[in-house]
mmCIF file of C-alpha atoms and ligand atoms in Angstrom:
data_model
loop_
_atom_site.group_PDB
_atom_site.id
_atom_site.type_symbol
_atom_site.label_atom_id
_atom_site.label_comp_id
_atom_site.label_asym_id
_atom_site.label_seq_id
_atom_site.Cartn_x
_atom_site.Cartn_y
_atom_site.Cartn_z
ATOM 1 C CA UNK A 1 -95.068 -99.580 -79.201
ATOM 2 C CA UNK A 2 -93.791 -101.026 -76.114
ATOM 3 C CA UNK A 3 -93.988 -100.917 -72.206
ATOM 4 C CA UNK A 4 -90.972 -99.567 -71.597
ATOM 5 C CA UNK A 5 -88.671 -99.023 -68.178
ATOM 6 C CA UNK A 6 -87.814 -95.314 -69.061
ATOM 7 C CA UNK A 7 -89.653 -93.795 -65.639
ATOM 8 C CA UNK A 8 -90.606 -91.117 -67.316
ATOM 9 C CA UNK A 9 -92.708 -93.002 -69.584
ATOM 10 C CA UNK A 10 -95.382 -95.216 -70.201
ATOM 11 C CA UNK A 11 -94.664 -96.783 -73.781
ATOM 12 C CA UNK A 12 -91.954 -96.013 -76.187
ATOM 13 C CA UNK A 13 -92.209 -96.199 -79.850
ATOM 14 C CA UNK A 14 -88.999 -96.786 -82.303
ATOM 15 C CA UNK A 15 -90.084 -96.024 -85.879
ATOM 16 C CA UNK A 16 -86.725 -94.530 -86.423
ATOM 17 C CA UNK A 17 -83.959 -96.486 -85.129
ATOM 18 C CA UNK A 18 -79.983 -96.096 -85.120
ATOM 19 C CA UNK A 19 -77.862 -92.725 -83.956
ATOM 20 C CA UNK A 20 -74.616 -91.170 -85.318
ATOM 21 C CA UNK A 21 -73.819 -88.875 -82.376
ATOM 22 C CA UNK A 22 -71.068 -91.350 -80.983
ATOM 23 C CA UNK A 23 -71.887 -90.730 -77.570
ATOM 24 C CA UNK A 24 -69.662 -93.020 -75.486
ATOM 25 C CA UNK A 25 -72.070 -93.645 -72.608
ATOM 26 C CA UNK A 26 -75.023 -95.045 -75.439
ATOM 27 C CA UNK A 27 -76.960 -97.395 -73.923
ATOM 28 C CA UNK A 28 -78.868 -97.998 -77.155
ATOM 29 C CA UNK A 29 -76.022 -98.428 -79.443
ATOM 30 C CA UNK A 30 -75.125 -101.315 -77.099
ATOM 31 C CA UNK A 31 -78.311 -102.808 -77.142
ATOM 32 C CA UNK A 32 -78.892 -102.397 -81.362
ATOM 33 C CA UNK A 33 -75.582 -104.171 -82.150
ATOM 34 C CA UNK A 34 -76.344 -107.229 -79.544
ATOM 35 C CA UNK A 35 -79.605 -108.107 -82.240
ATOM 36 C CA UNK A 36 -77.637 -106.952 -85.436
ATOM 37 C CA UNK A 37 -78.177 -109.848 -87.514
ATOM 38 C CA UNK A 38 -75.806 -108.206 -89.829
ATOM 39 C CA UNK A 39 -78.552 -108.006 -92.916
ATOM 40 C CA UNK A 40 -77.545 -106.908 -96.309
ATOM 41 C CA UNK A 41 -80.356 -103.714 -97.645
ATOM 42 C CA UNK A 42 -80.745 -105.192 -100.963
ATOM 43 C CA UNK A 43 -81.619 -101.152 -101.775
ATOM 44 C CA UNK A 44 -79.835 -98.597 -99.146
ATOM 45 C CA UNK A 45 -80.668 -95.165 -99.806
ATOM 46 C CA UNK A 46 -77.703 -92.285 -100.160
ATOM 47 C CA UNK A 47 -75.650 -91.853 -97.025
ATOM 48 C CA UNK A 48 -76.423 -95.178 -95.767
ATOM 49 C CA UNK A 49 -79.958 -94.564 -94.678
ATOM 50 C CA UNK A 50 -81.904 -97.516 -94.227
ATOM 51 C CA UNK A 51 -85.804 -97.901 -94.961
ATOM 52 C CA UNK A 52 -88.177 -101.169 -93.753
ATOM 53 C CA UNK A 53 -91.681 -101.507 -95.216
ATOM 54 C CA UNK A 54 -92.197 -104.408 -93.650
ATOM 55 C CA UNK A 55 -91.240 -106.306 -90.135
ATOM 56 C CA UNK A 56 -87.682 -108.792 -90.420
ATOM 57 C CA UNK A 57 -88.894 -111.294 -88.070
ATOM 58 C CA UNK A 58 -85.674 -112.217 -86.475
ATOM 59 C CA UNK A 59 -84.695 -109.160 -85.699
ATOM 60 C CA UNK A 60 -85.873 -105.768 -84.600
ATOM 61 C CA UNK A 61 -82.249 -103.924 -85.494
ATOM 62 C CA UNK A 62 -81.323 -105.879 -88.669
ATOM 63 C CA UNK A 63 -78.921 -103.191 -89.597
ATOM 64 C CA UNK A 64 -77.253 -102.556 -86.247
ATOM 65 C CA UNK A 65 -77.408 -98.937 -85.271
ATOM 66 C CA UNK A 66 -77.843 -97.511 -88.636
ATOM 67 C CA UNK A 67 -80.233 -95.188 -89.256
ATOM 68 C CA UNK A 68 -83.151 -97.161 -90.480
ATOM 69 C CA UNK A 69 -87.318 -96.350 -91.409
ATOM 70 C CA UNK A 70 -89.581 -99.012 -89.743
ATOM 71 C CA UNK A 71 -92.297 -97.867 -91.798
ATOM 72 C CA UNK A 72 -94.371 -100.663 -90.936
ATOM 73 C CA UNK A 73 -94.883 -98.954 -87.316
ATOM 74 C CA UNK A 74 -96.075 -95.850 -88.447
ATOM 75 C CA UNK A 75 -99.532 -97.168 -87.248
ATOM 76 C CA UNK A 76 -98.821 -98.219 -83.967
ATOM 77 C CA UNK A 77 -99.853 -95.311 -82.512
ATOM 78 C CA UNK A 78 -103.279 -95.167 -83.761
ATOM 79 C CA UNK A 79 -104.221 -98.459 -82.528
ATOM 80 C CA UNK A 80 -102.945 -98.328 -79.110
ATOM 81 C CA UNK A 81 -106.539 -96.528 -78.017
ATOM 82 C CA UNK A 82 -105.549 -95.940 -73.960
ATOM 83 C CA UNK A 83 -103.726 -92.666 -73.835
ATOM 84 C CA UNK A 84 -99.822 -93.270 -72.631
ATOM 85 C CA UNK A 85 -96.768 -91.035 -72.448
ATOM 86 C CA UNK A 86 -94.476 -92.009 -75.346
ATOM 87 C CA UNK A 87 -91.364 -91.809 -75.571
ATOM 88 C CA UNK A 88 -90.690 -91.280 -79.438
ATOM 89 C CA UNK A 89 -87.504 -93.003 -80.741
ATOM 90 C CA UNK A 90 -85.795 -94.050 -77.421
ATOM 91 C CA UNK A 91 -83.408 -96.152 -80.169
ATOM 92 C CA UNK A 92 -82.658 -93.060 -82.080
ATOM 93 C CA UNK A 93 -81.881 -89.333 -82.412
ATOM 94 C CA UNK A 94 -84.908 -88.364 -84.514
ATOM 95 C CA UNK A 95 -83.631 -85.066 -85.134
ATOM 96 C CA UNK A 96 -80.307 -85.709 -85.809
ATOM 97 C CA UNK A 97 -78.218 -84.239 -89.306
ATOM 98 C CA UNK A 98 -78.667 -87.233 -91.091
ATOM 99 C CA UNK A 99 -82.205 -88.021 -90.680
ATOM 100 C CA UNK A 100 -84.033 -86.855 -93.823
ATOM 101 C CA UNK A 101 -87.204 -84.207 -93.033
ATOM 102 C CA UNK A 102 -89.476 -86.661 -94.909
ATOM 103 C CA UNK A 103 -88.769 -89.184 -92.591
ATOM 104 C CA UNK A 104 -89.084 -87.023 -89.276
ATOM 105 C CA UNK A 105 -92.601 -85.094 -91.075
ATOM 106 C CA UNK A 106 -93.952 -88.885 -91.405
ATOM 107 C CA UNK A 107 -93.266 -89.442 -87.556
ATOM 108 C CA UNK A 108 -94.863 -86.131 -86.259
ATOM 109 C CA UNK A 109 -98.098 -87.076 -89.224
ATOM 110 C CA UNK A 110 -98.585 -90.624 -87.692
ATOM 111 C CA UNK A 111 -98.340 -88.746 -84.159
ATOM 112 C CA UNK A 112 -101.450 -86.097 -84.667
ATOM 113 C CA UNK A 113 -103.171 -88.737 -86.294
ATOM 114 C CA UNK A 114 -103.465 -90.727 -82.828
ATOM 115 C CA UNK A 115 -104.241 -87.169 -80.442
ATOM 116 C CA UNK A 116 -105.102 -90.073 -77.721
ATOM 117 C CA UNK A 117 -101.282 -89.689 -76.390
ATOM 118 C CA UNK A 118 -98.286 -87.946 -75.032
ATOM 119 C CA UNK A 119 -95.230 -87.493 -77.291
ATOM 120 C CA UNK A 120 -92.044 -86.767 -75.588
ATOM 121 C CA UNK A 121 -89.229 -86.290 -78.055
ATOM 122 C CA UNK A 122 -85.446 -85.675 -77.378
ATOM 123 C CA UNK A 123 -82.482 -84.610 -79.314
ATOM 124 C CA UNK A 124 -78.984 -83.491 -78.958
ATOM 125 C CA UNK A 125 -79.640 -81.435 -82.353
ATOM 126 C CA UNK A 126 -82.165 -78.993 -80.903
ATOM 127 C CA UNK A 127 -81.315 -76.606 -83.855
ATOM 128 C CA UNK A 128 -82.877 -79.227 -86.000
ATOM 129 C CA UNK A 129 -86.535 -78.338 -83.335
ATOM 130 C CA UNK A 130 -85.848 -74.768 -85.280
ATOM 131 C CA UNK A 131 -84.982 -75.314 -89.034
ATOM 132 C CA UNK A 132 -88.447 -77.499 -88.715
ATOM 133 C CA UNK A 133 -90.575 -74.199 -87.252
ATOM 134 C CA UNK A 134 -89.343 -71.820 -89.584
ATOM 135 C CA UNK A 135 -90.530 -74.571 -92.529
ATOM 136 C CA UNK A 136 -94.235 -74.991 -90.490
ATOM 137 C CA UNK A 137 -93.411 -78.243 -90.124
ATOM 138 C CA UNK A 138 -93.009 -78.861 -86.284
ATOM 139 C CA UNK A 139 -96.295 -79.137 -84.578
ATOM 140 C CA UNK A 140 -97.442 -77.042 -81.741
ATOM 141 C CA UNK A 141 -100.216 -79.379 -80.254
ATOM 142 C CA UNK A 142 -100.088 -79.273 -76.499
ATOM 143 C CA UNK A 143 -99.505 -82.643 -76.240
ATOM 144 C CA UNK A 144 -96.167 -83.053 -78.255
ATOM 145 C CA UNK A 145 -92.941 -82.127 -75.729
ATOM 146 C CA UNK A 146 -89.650 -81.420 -77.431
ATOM 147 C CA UNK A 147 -86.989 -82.331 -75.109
ATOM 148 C CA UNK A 148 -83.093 -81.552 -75.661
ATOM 149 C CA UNK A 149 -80.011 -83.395 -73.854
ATOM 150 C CA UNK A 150 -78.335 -80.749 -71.903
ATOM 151 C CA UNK A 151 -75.228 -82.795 -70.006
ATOM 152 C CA UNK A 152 -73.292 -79.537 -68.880
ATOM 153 C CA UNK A 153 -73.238 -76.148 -70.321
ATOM 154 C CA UNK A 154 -71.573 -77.077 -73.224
ATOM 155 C CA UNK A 155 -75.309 -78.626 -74.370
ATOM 156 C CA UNK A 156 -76.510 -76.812 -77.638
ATOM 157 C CA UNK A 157 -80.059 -76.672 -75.878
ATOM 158 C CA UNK A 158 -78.678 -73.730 -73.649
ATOM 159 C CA UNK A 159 -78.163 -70.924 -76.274
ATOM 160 C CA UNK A 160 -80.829 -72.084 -79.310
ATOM 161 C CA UNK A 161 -83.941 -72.656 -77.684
ATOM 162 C CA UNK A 162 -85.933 -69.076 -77.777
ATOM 163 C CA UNK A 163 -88.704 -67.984 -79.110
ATOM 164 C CA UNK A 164 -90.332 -70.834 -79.999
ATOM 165 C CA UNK A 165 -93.663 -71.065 -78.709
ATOM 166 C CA UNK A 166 -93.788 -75.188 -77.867
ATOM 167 C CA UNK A 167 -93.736 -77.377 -74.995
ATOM 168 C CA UNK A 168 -90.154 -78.144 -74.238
ATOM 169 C CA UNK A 169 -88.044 -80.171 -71.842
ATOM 170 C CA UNK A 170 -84.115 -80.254 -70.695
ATOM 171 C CA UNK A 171 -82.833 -84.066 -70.253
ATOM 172 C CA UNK A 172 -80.113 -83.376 -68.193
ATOM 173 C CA UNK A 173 -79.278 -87.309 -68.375
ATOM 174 C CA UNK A 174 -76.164 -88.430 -67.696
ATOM 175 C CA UNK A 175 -75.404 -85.098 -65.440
ATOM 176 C CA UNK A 176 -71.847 -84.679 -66.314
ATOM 177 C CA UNK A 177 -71.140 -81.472 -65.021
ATOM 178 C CA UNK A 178 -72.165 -78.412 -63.295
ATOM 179 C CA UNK A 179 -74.912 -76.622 -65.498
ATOM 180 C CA UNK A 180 -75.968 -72.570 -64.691
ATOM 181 C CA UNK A 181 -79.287 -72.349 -66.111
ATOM 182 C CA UNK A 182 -79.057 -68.611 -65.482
ATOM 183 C CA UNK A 183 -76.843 -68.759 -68.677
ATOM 184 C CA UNK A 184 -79.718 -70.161 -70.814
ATOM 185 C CA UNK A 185 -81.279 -68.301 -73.393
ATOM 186 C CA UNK A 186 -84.684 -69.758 -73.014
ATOM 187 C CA UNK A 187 -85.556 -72.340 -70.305
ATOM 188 C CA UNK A 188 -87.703 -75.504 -70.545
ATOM 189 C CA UNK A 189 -90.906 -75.920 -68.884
ATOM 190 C CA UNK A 190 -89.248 -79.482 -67.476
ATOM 191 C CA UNK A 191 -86.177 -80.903 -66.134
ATOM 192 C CA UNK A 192 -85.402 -84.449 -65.898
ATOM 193 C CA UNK A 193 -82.451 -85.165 -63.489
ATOM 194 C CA UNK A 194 -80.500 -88.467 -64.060
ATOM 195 C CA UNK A 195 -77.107 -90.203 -63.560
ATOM 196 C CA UNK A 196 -74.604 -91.957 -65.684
ATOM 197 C CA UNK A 197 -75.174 -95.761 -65.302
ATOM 198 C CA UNK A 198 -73.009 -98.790 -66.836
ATOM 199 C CA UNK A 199 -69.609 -99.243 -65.802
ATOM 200 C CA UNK A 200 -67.395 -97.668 -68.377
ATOM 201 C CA UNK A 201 -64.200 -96.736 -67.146
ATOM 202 C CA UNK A 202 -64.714 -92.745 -67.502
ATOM 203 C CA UNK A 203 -68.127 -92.997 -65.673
ATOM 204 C CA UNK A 204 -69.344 -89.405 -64.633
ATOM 205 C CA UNK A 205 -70.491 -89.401 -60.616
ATOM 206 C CA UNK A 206 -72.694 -86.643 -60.319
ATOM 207 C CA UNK A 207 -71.800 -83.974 -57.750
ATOM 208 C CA UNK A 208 -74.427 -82.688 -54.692
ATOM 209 C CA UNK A 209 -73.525 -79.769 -55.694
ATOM 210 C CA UNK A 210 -74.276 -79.850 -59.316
ATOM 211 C CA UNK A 211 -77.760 -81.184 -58.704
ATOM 212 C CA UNK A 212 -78.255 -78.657 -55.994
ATOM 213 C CA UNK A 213 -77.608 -75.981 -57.876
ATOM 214 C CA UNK A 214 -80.273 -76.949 -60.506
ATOM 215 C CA UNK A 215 -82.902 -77.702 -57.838
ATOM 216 C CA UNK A 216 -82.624 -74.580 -56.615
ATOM 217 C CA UNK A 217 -82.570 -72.558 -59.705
ATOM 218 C CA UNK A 218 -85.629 -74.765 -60.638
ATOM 219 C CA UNK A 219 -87.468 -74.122 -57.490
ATOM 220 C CA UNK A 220 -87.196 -70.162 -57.658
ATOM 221 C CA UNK A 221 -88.302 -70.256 -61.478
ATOM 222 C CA UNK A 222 -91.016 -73.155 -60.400
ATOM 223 C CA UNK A 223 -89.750 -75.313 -63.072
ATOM 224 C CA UNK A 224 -91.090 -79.031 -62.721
ATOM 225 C CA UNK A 225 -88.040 -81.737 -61.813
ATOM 226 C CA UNK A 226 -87.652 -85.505 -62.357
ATOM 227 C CA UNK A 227 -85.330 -87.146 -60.501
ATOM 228 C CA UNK A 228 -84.628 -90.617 -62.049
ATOM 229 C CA UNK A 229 -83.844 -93.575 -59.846
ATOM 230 C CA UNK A 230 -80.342 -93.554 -61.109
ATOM 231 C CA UNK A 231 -79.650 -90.412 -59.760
ATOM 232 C CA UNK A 232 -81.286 -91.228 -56.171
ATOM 233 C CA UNK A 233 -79.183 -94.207 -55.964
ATOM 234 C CA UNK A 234 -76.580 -91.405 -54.794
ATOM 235 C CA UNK A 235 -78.758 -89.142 -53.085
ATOM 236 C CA UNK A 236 -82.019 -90.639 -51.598
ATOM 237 C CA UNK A 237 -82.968 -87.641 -49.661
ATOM 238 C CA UNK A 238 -83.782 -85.858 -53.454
ATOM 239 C CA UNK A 239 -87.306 -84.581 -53.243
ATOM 240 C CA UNK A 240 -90.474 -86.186 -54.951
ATOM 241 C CA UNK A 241 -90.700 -85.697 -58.753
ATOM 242 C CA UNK A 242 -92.956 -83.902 -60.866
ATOM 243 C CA UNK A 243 -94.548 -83.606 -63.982
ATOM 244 C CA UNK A 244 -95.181 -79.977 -66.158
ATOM 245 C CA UNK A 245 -98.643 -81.844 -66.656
ATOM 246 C CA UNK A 246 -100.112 -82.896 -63.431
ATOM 247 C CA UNK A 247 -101.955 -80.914 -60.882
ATOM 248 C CA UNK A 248 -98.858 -81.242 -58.799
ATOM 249 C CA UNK A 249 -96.976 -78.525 -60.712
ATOM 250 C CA UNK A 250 -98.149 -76.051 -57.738
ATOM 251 C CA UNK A 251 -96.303 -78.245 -55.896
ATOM 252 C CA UNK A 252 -93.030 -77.863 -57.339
ATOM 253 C CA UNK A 253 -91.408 -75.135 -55.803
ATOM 254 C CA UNK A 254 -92.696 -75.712 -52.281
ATOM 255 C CA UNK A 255 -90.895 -79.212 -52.194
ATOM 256 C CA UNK A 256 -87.863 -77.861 -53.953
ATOM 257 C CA UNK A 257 -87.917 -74.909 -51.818
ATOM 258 C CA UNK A 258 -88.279 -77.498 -48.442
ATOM 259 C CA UNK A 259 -85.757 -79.351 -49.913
ATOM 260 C CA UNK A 260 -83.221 -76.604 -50.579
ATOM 261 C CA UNK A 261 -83.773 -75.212 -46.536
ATOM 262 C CA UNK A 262 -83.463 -78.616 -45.404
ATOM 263 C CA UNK A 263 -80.042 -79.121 -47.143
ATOM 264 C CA UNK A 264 -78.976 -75.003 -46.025
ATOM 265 C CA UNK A 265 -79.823 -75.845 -42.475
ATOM 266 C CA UNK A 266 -77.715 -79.075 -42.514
ATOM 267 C CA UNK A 267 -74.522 -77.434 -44.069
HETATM 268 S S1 SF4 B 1 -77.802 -89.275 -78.876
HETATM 269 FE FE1 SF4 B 1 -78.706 -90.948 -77.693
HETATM 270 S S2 SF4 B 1 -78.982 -92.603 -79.144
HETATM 271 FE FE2 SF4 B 1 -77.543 -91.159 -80.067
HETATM 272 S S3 SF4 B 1 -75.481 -91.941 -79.539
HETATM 273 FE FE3 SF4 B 1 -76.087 -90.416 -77.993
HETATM 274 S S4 SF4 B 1 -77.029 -91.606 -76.323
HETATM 275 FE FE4 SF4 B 1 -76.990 -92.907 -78.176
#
């Protein structure tokens, strides 16, 4: 596990690395295949799946952004004893297609075996979150969060999650369009709020009124919002953030609420 600059965060944890979604804005992809060392998996598994039982020293990606076991970290957990707020596979879509249900069982196992932390998962296959209940395999400890990417209402996340009695999260990071949470079929008990950054040339710019829209709809259903810094760097006037888990969830609405008269009375 590592300190990590996700604000959200304290640590995250990569024993699953490498992503097939294709997303064009990945950050991670970027960073995986500037440390591919280009290694050849003397024994891949079927569909180019990737397994490590031990660490390749001169490299922590040595094959790119392809999905890939680091077994070996399976115990990092356990021996970091001060509780943090993990991030689980930052590098990685956990719950993607491709990734077998072995693989994601031995992540959520090495998880409740360290009940010291926070685990904050995310996915833009929050169908996968389902498949996994109905087999009684995802956990419902209060301290795992199951986050989805929802970038505009598009976002699978909108229309699957329901009825599934777990902690659960909206990264709405990169913003990249107006989202109606109204439309949702079961709504999060978080919402982190966060722009696009690097400079491709398609680069989303949030709206006001996009984020707006969600503040407000998050302050009359007092659902807890993070703003990340990315997305103040465009509008520093965005009130504090908060967490579902702090005593400053009361808190919520009324600075959403101030917020959202503040802005009425200026337009
Ligand atoms: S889901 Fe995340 S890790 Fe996967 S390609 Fe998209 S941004 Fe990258």
């Amino acid at each position: 596990m590592n300190k990590t600059k996700i604000d959200w965060a304290t640590m995250s944890w990569n024993p699953v690395t490498g992503c097939r979604h294709g997303c064009p804005y990945c950050y991670a992809r970027r960073t995986a295949r500037r440390f591919d060392a280009g290694c050849a998996d003397p024994a891949p598994l079927p569909g180019g799946l990737h397994v490590l039982t031990e660490k390749i020293k001169a490299t922590p990606y040595p094959y790119g952004f392809e999905p890939t076991m680091h077994r070996y970290r399976l115990n990092q957990p356990e021996r970091q004893e001060e509780p943090q707020t993990v991030f689980v596979c930052s590098m990685a879509d956990l719950f993607g297609r491709w990734v077998p249900t072995s693989w994601i069982v031995e992540v959520l196992d090495a998880c409740r075996r360290a009940p010291q932390h926070r685990y904050l998962f995310l996915t833009k296959n929050p169908a996968r979150y389902l498949e996994l209940d109905h087999m009684a395999l995802l956990p419902h400890e209060s301290n795992f969060w199951y986050g989805s990417t929802v970038a505009n209402e598009d976002a699978e996340a909108m229309y699957t999650m329901q009825g599934v009695a777990i902690n659960s999260f909206w990264s709405m990071e990169p913003l990249l369009g107006p989202v109606d949470m109204s439309k949702a079929e079961g709504l999060p008990q978080w919402v982190i709020l966060g722009a696009e950054t690097g400079n491709r040339r398609e680069k989303v710019v949030p709206r006001r009124e996009w984020v707006d829209q969600i503040v407000q709809f998050c302050a009359e259903n007092e659902i807890p919002v993070f703003f990340k810094d990315n997305l103040r760097a465009h509008f520093p006037d965005l009130p504090p953030s908060t967490f579902p888990w702090d005593d400053r969830e009361s808190k919520t609405a009324k600075w959403a609420a101030n917020f959202m008269g503040r802005f009425e009375r200026q337009v």
